[in-house]
C-alpha atoms as a printed R data frame, in Angstrom:
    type eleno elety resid chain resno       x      y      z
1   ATOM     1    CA   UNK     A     1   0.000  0.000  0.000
2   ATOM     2    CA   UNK     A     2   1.549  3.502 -0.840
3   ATOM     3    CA   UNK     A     3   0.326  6.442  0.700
4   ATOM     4    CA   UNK     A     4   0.976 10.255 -0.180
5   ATOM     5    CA   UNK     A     5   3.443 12.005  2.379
6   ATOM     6    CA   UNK     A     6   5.553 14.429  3.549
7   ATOM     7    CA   UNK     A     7   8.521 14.408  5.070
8   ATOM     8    CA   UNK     A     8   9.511 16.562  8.172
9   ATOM     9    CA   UNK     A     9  12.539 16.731 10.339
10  ATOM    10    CA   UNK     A    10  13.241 12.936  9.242
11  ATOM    11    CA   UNK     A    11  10.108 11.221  9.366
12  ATOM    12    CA   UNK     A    12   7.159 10.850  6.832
13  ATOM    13    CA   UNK     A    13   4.217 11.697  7.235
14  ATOM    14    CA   UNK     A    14   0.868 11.651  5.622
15  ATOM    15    CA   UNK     A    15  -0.738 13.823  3.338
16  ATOM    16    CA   UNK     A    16  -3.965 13.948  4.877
17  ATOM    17    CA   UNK     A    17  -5.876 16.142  2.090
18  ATOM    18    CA   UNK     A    18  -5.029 13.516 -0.528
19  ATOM    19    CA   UNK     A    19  -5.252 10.392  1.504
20  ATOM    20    CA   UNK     A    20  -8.587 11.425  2.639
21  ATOM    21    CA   UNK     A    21  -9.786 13.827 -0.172
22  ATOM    22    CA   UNK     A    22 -13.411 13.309  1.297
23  ATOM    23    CA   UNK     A    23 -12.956 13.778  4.801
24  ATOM    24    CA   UNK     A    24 -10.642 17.205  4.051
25  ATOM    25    CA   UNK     A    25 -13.123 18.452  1.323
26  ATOM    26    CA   UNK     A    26 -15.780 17.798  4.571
27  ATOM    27    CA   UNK     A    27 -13.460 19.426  6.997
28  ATOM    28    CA   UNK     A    28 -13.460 22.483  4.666
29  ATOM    29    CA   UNK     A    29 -17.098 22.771  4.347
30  ATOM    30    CA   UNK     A    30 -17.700 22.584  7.777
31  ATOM    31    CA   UNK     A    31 -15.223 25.441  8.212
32  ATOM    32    CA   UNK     A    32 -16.782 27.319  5.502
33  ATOM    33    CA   UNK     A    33 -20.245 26.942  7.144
34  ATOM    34    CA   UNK     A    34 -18.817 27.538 10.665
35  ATOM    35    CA   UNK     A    35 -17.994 31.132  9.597
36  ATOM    36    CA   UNK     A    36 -21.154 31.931  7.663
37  ATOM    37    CA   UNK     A    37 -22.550 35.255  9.515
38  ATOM    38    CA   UNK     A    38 -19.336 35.835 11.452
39  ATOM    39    CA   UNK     A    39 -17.207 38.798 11.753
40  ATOM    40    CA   UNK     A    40 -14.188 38.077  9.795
41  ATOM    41    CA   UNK     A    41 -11.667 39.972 12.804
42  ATOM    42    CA   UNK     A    42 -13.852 37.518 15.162
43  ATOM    43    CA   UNK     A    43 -13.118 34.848 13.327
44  ATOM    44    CA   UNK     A    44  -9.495 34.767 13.204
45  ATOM    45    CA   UNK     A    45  -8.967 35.799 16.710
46  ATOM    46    CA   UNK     A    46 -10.878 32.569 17.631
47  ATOM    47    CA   UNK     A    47  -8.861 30.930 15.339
48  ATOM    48    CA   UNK     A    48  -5.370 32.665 17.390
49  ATOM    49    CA   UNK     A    49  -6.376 31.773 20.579
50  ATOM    50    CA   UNK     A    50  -7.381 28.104 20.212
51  ATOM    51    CA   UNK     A    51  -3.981 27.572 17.958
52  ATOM    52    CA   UNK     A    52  -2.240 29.082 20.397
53  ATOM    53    CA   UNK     A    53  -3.596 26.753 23.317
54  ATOM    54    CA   UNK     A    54  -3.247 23.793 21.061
55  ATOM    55    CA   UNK     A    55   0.672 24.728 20.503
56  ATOM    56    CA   UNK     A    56  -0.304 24.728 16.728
57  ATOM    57    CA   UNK     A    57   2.192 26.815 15.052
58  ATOM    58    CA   UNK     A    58   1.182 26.214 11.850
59  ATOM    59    CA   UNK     A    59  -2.565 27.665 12.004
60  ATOM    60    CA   UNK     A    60  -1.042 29.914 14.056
61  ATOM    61    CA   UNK     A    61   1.257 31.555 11.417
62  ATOM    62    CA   UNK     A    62  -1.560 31.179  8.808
63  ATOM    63    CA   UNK     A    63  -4.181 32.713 10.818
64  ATOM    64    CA   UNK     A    64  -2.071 35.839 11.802
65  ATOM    65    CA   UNK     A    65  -1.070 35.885  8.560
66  ATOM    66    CA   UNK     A    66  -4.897 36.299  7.795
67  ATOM    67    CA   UNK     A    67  -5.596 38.429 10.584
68  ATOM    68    CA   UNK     A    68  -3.011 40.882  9.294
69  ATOM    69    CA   UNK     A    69  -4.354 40.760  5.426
70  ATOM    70    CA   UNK     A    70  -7.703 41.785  6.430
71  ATOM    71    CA   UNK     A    71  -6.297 44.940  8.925
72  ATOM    72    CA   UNK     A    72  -6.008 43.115 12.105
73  ATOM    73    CA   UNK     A    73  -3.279 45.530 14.272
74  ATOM    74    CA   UNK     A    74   0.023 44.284 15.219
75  ATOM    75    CA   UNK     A    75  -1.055 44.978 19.091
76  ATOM    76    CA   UNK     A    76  -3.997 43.529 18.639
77  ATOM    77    CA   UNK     A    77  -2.518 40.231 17.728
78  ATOM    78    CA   UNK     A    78   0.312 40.597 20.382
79  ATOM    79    CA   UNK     A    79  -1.962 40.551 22.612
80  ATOM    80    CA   UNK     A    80  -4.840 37.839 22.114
81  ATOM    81    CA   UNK     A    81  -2.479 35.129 24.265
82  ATOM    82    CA   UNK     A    82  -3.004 37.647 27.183
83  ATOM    83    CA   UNK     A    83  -5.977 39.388 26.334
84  ATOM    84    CA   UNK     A    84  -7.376 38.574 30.068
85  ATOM    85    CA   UNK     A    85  -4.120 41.307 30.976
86  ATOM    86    CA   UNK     A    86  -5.328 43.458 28.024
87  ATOM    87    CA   UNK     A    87  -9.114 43.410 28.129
88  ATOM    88    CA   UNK     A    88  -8.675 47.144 26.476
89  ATOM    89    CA   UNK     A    89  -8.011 45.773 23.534
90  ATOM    90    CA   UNK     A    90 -10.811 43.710 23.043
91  ATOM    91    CA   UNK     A    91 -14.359 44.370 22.530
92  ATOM    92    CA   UNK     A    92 -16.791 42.723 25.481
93  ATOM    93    CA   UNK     A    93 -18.059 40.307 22.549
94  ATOM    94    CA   UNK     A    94 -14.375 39.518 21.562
95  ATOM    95    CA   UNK     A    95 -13.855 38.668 25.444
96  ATOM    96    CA   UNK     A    96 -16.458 36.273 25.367
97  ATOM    97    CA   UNK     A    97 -15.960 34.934 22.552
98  ATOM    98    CA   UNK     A    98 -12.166 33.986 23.833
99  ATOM    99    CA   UNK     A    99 -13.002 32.931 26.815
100 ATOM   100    CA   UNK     A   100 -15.555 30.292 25.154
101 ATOM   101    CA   UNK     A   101 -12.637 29.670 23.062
102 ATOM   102    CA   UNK     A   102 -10.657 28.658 26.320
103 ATOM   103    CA   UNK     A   103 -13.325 26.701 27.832
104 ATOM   104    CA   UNK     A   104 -14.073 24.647 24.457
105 ATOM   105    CA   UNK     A   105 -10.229 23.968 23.586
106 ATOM   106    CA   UNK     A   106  -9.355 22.840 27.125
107 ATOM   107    CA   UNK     A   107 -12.639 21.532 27.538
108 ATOM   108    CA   UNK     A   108 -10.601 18.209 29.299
109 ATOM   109    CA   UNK     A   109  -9.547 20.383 31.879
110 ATOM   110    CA   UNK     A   110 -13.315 21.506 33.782
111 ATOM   111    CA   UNK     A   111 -16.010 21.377 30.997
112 ATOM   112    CA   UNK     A   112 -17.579 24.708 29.737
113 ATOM   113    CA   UNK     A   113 -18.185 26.525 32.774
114 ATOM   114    CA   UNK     A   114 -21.947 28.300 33.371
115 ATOM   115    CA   UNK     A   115 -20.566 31.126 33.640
116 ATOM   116    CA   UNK     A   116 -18.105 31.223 30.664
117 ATOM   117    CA   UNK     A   117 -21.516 29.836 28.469
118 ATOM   118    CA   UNK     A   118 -23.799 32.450 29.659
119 ATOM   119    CA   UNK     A   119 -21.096 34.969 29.049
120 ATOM   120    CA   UNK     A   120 -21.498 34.392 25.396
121 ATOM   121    CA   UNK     A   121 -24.787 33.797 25.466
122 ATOM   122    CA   UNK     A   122 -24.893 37.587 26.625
123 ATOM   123    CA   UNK     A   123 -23.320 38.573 23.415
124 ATOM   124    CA   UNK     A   124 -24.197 36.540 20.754
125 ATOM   125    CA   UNK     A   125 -27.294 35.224 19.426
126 ATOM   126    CA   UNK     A   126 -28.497 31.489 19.304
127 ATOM   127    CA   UNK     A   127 -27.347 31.108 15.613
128 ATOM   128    CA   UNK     A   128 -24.362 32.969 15.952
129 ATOM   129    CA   UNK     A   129 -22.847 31.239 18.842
130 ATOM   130    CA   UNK     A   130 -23.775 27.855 17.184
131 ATOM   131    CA   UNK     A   131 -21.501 28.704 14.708
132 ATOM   132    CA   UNK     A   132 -18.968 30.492 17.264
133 ATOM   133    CA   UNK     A   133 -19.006 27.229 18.302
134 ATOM   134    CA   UNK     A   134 -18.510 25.470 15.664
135 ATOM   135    CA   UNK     A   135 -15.685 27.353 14.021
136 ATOM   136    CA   UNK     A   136 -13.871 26.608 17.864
137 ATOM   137    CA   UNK     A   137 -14.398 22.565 16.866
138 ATOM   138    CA   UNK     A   138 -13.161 23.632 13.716
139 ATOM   139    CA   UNK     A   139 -10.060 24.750 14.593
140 ATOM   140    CA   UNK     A   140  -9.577 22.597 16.948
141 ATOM   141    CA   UNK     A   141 -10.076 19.872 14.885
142 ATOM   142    CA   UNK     A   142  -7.506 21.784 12.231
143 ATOM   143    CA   UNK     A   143  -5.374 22.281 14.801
144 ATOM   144    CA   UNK     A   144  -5.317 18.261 15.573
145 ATOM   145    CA   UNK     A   145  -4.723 17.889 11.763
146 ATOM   146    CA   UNK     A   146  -1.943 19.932 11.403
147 ATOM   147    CA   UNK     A   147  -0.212 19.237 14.598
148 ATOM   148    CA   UNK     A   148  -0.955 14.524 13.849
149 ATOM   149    CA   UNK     A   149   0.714 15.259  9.987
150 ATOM   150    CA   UNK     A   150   3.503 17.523 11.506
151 ATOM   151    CA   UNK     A   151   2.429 20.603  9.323
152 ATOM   152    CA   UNK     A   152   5.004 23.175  9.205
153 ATOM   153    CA   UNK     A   153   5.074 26.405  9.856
154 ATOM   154    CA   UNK     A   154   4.810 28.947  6.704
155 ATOM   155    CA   UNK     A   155   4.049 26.580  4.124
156 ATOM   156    CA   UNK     A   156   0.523 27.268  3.754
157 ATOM   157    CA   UNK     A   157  -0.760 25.395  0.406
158 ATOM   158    CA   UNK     A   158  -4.035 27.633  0.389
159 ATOM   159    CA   UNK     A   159  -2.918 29.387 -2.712
């Protein structure tokens, strides 16, 4: 059996989008769905936050990358790891959304707290925080993608 792959630091890994064109076309069209209705600068700082929690550094470079193309500020972007320190920065909808973010990513650690829930609740309608939600499994489940094929860093293949 021969498989598609890539090799990284050594070892060779799969190709996931063309050993499982169906599952990634999937994957894609739940992202694509996930964002429908969002705002875009919403959207990638969700996108920050759970790569950075998942130690994913390549979404992370792609969706800074992003952030940046559609205006996101440099201090802005400095600060999403620590935006709990820099609540200034952030609008009270951004906060929640992050901390859902938080909750959903380390969801292992303690659940989804009441509190953090009905926090977003607060903020966001019933359809849009069905998708915030789902563009946190999303990315999450990007995240596990990149981070099981050992994606690297600043070779997006989005072009």
């Amino acid at each position: 059996m021969t498989t598609t792959t890539t090799h990284v630091t050594g070892t060779a890994r799969l190709n996931f989008a063309k050993a499982a064109p169906k599952v990634f076309r999937a994957l894609i069209g739940f992202d694509a769905a996930a964002r429908e209705g969002l705002d875009p600068a919403l959207v990638e700082l969700i996108q920050i936050r759970a790569s950075h929690l998942n130690r994913c550094a390549y979404c992370l470079h792609m969706h800074t990358n992003d952030a940046r193309k559609a205006g996101e500020s440099e201090d802005r972007l400095h600060m999403v790891p620590v935006w709990r320190e820099a609540r200034h920065f952030f609008t009270e909808r951004e906060q929640a959304a992050l901390a859902l973010t938080e909750a959903v990513t380390l969801v292992a650690d303690g659940g989804v707290p009441d509190e953090v829930y009905a926090r977003a609740a607060e903020h966001f309608d019933e359809q849009e925080l069905a998708h915030v939600l789902s563009l946190i499994l999303a990315i999450n489940t990007w995240n596990r993608v990149a981070l099981s094929t050992a994606k690297v860093a600043g070779t997006d293949e989005r072009a």
